[in-house]
XYZ file of C-alpha atoms in Angstrom:
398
model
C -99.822 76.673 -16.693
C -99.282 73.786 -14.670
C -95.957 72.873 -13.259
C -94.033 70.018 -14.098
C -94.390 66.952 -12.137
C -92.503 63.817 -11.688
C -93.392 60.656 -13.193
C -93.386 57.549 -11.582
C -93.154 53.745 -12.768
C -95.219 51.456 -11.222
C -95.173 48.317 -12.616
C -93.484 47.064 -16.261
C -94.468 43.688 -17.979
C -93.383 41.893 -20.825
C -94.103 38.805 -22.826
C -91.464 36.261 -23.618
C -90.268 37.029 -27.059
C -90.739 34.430 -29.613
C -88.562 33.982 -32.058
C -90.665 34.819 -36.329
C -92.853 31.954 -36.860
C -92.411 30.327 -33.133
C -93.963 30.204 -30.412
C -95.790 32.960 -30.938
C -96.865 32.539 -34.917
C -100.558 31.709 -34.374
C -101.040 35.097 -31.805
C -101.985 38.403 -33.252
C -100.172 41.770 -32.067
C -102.906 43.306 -30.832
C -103.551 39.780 -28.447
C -99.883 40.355 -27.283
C -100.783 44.043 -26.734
C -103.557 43.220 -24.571
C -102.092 40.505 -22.330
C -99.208 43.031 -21.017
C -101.554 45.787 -21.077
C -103.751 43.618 -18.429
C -100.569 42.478 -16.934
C -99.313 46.490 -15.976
C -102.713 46.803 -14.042
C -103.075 43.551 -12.328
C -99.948 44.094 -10.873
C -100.725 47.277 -8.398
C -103.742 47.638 -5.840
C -106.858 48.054 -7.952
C -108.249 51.737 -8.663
C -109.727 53.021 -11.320
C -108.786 52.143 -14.715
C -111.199 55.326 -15.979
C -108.531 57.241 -14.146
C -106.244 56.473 -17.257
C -105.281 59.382 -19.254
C -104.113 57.933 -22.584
C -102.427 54.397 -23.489
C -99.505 55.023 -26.452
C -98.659 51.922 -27.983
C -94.991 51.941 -30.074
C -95.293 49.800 -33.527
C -92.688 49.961 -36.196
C -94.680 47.985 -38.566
C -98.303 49.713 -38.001
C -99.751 47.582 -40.986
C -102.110 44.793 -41.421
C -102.886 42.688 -38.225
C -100.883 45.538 -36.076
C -102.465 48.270 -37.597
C -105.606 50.077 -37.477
C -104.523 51.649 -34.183
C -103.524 48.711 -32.592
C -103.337 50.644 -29.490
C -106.671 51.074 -28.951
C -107.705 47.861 -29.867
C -104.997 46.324 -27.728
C -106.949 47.871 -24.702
C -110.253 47.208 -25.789
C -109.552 43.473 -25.919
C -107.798 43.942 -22.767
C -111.269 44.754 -21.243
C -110.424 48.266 -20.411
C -113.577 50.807 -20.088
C -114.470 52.616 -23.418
C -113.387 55.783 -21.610
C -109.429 54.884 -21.973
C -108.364 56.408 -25.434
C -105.318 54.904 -27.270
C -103.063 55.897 -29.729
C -100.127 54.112 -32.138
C -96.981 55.661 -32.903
C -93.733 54.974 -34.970
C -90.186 56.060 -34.401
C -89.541 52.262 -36.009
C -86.719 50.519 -33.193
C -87.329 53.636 -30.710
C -90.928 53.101 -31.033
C -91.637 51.286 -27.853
C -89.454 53.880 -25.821
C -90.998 56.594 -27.275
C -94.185 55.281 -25.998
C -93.308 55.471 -22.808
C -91.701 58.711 -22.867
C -94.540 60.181 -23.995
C -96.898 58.738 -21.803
C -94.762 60.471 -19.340
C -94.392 63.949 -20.998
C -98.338 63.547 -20.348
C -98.101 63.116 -17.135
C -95.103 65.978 -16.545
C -97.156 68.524 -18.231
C -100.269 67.391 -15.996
C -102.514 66.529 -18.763
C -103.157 63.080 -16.699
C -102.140 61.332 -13.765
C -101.922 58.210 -15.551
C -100.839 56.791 -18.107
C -99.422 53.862 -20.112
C -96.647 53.223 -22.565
C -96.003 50.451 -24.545
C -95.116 48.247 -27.941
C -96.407 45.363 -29.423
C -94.543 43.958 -33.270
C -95.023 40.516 -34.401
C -92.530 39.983 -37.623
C -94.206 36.674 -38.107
C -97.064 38.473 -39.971
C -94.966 40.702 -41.729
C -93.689 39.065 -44.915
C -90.827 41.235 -45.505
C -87.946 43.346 -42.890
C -89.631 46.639 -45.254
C -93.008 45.848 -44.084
C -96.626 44.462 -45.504
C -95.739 46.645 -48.046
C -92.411 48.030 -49.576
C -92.991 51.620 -50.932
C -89.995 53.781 -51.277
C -90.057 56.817 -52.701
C -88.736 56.752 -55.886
C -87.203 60.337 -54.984
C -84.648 58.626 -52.536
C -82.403 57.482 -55.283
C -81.547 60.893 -57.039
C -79.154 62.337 -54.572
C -76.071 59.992 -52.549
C -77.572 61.394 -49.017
C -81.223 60.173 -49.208
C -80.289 56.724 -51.267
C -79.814 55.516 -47.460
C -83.586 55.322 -46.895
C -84.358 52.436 -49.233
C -80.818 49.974 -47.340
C -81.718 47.442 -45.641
C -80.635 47.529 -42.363
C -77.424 45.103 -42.310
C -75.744 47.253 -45.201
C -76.092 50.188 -42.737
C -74.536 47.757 -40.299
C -71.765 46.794 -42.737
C -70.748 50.598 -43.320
C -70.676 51.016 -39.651
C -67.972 48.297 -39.352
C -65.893 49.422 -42.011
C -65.558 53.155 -41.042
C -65.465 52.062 -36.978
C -63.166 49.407 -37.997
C -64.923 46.849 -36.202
C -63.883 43.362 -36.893
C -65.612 39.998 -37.918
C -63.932 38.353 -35.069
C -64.982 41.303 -32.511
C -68.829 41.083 -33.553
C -68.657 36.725 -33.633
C -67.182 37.441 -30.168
C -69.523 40.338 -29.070
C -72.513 37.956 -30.259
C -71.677 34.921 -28.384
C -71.383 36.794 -24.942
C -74.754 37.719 -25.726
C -76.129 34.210 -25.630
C -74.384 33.345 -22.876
C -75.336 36.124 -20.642
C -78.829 35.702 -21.928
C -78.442 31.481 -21.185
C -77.582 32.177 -17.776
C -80.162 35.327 -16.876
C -82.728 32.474 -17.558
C -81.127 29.928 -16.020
C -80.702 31.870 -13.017
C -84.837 32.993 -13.100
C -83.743 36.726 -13.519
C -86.385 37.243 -16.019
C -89.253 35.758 -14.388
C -90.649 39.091 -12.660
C -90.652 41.236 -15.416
C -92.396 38.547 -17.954
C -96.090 37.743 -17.928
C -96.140 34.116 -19.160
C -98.750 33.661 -21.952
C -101.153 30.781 -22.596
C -100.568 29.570 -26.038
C -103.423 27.473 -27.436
C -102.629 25.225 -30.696
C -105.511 23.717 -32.756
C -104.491 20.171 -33.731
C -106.713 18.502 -35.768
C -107.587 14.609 -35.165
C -108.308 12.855 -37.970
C -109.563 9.886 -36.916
C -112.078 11.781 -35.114
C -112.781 14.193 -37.598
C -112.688 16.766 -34.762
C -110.324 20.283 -33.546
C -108.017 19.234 -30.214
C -107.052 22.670 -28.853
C -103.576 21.753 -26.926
C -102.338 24.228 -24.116
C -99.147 25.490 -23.371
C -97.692 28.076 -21.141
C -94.935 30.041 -22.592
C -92.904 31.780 -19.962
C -89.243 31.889 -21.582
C -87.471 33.860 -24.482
C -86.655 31.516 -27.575
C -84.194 33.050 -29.092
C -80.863 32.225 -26.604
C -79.065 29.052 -28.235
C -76.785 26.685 -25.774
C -75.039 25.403 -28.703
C -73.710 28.803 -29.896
C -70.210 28.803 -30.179
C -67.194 30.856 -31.792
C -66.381 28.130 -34.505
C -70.004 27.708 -35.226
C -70.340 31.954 -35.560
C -67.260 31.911 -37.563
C -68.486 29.384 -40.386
C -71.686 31.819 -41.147
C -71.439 33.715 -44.454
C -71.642 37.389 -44.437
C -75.368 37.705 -45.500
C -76.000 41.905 -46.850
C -72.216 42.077 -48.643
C -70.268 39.619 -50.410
C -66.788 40.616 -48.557
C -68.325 41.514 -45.244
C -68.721 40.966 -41.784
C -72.306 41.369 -40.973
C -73.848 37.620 -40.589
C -77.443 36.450 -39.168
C -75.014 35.428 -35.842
C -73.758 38.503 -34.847
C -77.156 40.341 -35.834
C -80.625 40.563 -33.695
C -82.943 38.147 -34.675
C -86.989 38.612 -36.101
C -89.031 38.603 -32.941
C -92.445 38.952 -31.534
C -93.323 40.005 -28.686
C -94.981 43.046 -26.744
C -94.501 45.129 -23.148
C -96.055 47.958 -21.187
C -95.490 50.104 -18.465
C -97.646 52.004 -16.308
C -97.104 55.512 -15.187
C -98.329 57.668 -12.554
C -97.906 60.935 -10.973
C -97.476 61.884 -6.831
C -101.002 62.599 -6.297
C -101.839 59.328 -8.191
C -99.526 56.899 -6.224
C -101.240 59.149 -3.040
C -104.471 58.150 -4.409
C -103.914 54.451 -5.691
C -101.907 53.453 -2.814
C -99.685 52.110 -5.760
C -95.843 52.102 -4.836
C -93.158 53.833 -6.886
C -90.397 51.568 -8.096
C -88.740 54.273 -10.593
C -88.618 57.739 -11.707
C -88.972 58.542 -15.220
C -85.926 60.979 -15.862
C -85.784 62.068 -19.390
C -85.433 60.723 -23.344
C -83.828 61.944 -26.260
C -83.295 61.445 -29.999
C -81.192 62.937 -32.316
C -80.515 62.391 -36.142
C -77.456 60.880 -38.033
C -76.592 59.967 -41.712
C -78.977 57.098 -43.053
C -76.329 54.913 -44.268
C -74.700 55.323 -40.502
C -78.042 54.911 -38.923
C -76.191 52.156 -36.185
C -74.522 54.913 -34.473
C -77.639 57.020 -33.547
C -77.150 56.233 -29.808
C -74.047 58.042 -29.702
C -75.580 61.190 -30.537
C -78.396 60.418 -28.223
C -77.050 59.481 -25.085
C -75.454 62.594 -24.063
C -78.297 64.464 -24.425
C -80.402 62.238 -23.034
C -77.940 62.167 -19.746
C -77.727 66.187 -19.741
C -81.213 66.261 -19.464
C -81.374 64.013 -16.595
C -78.748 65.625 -14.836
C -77.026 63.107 -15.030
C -73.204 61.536 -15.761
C -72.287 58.173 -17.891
C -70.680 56.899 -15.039
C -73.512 57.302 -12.855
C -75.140 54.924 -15.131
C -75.467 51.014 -13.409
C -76.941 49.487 -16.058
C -77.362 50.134 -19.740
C -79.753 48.434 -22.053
C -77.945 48.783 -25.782
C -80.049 47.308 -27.858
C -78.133 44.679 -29.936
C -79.223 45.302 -33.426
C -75.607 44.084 -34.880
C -72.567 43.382 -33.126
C -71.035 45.905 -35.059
C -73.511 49.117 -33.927
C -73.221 47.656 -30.663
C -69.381 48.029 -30.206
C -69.153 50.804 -32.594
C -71.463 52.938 -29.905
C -69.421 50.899 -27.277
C -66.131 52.295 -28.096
C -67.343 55.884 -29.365
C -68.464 56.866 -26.080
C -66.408 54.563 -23.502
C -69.382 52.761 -22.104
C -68.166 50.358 -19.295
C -69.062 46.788 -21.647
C -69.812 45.646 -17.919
C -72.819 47.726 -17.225
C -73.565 47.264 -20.903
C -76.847 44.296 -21.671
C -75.543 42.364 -18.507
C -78.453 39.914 -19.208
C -77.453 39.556 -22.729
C -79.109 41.531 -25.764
C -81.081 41.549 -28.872
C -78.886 39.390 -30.634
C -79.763 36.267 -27.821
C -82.938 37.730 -26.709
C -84.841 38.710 -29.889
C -85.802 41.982 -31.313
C -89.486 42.415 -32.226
C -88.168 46.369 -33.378
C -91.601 48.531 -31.854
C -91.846 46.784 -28.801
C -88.182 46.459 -28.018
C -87.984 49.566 -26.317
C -90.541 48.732 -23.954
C -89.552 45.022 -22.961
C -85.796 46.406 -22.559
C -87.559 49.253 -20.180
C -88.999 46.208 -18.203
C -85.611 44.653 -17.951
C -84.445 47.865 -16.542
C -87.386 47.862 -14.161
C -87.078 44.775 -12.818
C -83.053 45.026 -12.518
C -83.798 47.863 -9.892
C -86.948 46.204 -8.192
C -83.970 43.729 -7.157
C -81.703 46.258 -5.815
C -79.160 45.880 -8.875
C -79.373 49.589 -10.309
C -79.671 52.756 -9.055
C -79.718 54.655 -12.507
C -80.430 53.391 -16.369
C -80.568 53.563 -19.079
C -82.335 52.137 -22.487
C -81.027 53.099 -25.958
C -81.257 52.080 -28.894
C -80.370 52.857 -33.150
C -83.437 54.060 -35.665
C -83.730 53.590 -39.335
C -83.506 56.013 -41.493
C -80.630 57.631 -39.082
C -81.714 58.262 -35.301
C -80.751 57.253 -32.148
C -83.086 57.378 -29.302
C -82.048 56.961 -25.135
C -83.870 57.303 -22.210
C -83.234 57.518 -18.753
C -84.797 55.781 -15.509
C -83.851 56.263 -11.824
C -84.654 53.912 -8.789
C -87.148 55.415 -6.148
């Protein structure tokens, strides 16, 4: 049996995440998928792309344009050789950190030297939060425990306020922070290495020509932060899942596309490559709470995700929570005493979009790119699941 082996991260690239039906409403997933998965490569000294054990690709959504194992098309198109095999999976909001974590258990257990996680989810081309397709099983509605599977997601988030007491005010509060961390991030360039900025091309037509102008654009910033987000403006928002709640489309995350990846190697890879090491992979965990609860997941994963690093929360610099409501957000906050200053410093899913399967990876990037300029030592990414997981990974500066 071989013996376990660190993991190394070499480069991590994202695209700017569009907000459902902007920038990015005329781009398929798999086109998304491709552009970051050319982006991880280009960015280290060029070796062998043969050399590439597996590519996994996270996808909540695995249907219609983003299915068919959009990982392997994603590479394909990325003009990778035949030779690198792909593979999709789904652990729905954890998806794109699962995909790196197992690209790394692959690597660990010295089935490769390299390897590549990622996540690509456009929501434009999904028409509903369920899906292409809504199918729950009729089965879920017989018993109180399993009637969870079939909420949607901001009832979850309005039970989670209610038994955390979380208030309106809190989550209007938490959400606007958000933006404004996320305002000044981009204002102050701090997302510009760990984004790949992405040619959009628009066909116009002309009709007094009677011909197709194809108009250019380079998109190289996330749409979703708004400058004229304020508290009164938050506070005038109807709840939108409950008729006497709290949960609003302010202080939630907002429909997203986008994708990421991040390329993984082992010691006797980086020897070979020449490629240099900017993190170490240190471990990732999930664990399982009620459905109806689901929000809280990270508090259940984040302590064993830091005992199997080795690891204390206040060793942790930076923490990437990702923002699916206000209300998960500080629930998780509170539950475990995370310092709220180490917590999304650059602002979070509710500002910067959450395009669910490839959040995981594009927070990873963030992560990344926070060490590359000396501003963490340790991180971590973690995030709620549907259904009623919580998934958390930890990353450690070479």
């Amino acid at each position: 049996m071989k013996q376990i082996q660190d993991v190394y991260i070499v480069a991590a690239k994202r695209t700017p995440v569009a907000k459902k039906g902007g920038a990015f409403r005329h781009v398929r997933p798999d086109d998304m998928l491709a552009h970051v998965l050319r982006g991880v490569v280009d960015a280290v000294p060029e070796f062998d792309l043969n050399d590439i054990g597996d590519v996994v690709v996270g996808c909540a959504m695995p249907e219609a344009e983003q299915g068919m194992n959009v990982a392997r098309i994603g590479l394909l198109l990325a003009g990778f050789p035949v030779s690198v095999p792909g593979v999709t999976i789904n652990r729905f909001c954890a998806s794109g950190l699962n995909a790196v974590a197992d690209a790394a258990m692959k690597i660990m257990t010295g089935q490769c030297d390299i390897a590549i996680g990622a996540g690509t989810e456009s929501m434009t081309v999904m028409p509903t939060m369920m899906g292409n397709k809504v199918t729950v099983n009729p089965r879920a509605f017989e018993s109180p425990e399993n009637v969870a599977i079939a909420y949607g997601m901001g009832l979850t988030a309005e039970k989670v306020a209610h038994r955390y007491a979380v208030s309106r005010e809190d989550q209007d509060a938490f959400a606007l922070a958000s933006h404004q961390k996320a305002l000044a991030a981009i204002a102050a360039g701090r997302f510009a290495d760990e984004i790949r900025p992405y040619m959009v091309r628009s066909h116009l037509p002309d009709l007094t020509s009677n011909t197709v102008r194809i108009v250019e654009r380079v998109f190289d910033t996330d749409e979703g932060p708004r400058a004229d987000s304020t508290a009164e403006g938050l506070a005038k928002l109807r709840p939108v899942f409950a008729a006497r709640g709290s949960v609003t489309a302010g202080n939630s995350s907002q429909m997203s596309d986008g994708a990421a990846a991040v390329l993984l190697m082992s010691e006797a890879a980086l020897q070979r490559t020449g490629a240099r090491p900017i993190a170490r992979f240190r471990s990732f965990a999930v664990a399982g709470v009620p459905p109806e609860i689901m929000g809280i997941g990270p508090v259940e994963a984040i302590p064993r995700a830091l005992k199997q690093a080795g690891v204390v929360q206040a060793d942790l610099d930076w923490i990437e929570l990702n923002e699916a409501f206000a209300a998960q957000a500080l629930a998780v906050i509170r539950t475990l005493d995370l310092d709220p200053a180490k917590v999304n410093p650059l602002g979070g899913a509710i500002a910067l979009g959450h395009p669910l399967g490839a959040t995981g990876a594009i927070r990873t990037a963030t992560v990344i790119a926070a060490m590359q300029r000396g501003e963490a030592r340790t991180g971590m990414v973690t995030m709620c699941i549907g259904t009623g997981m919580g998934a958390a990974g930890v990353f450690e500066k070479v």
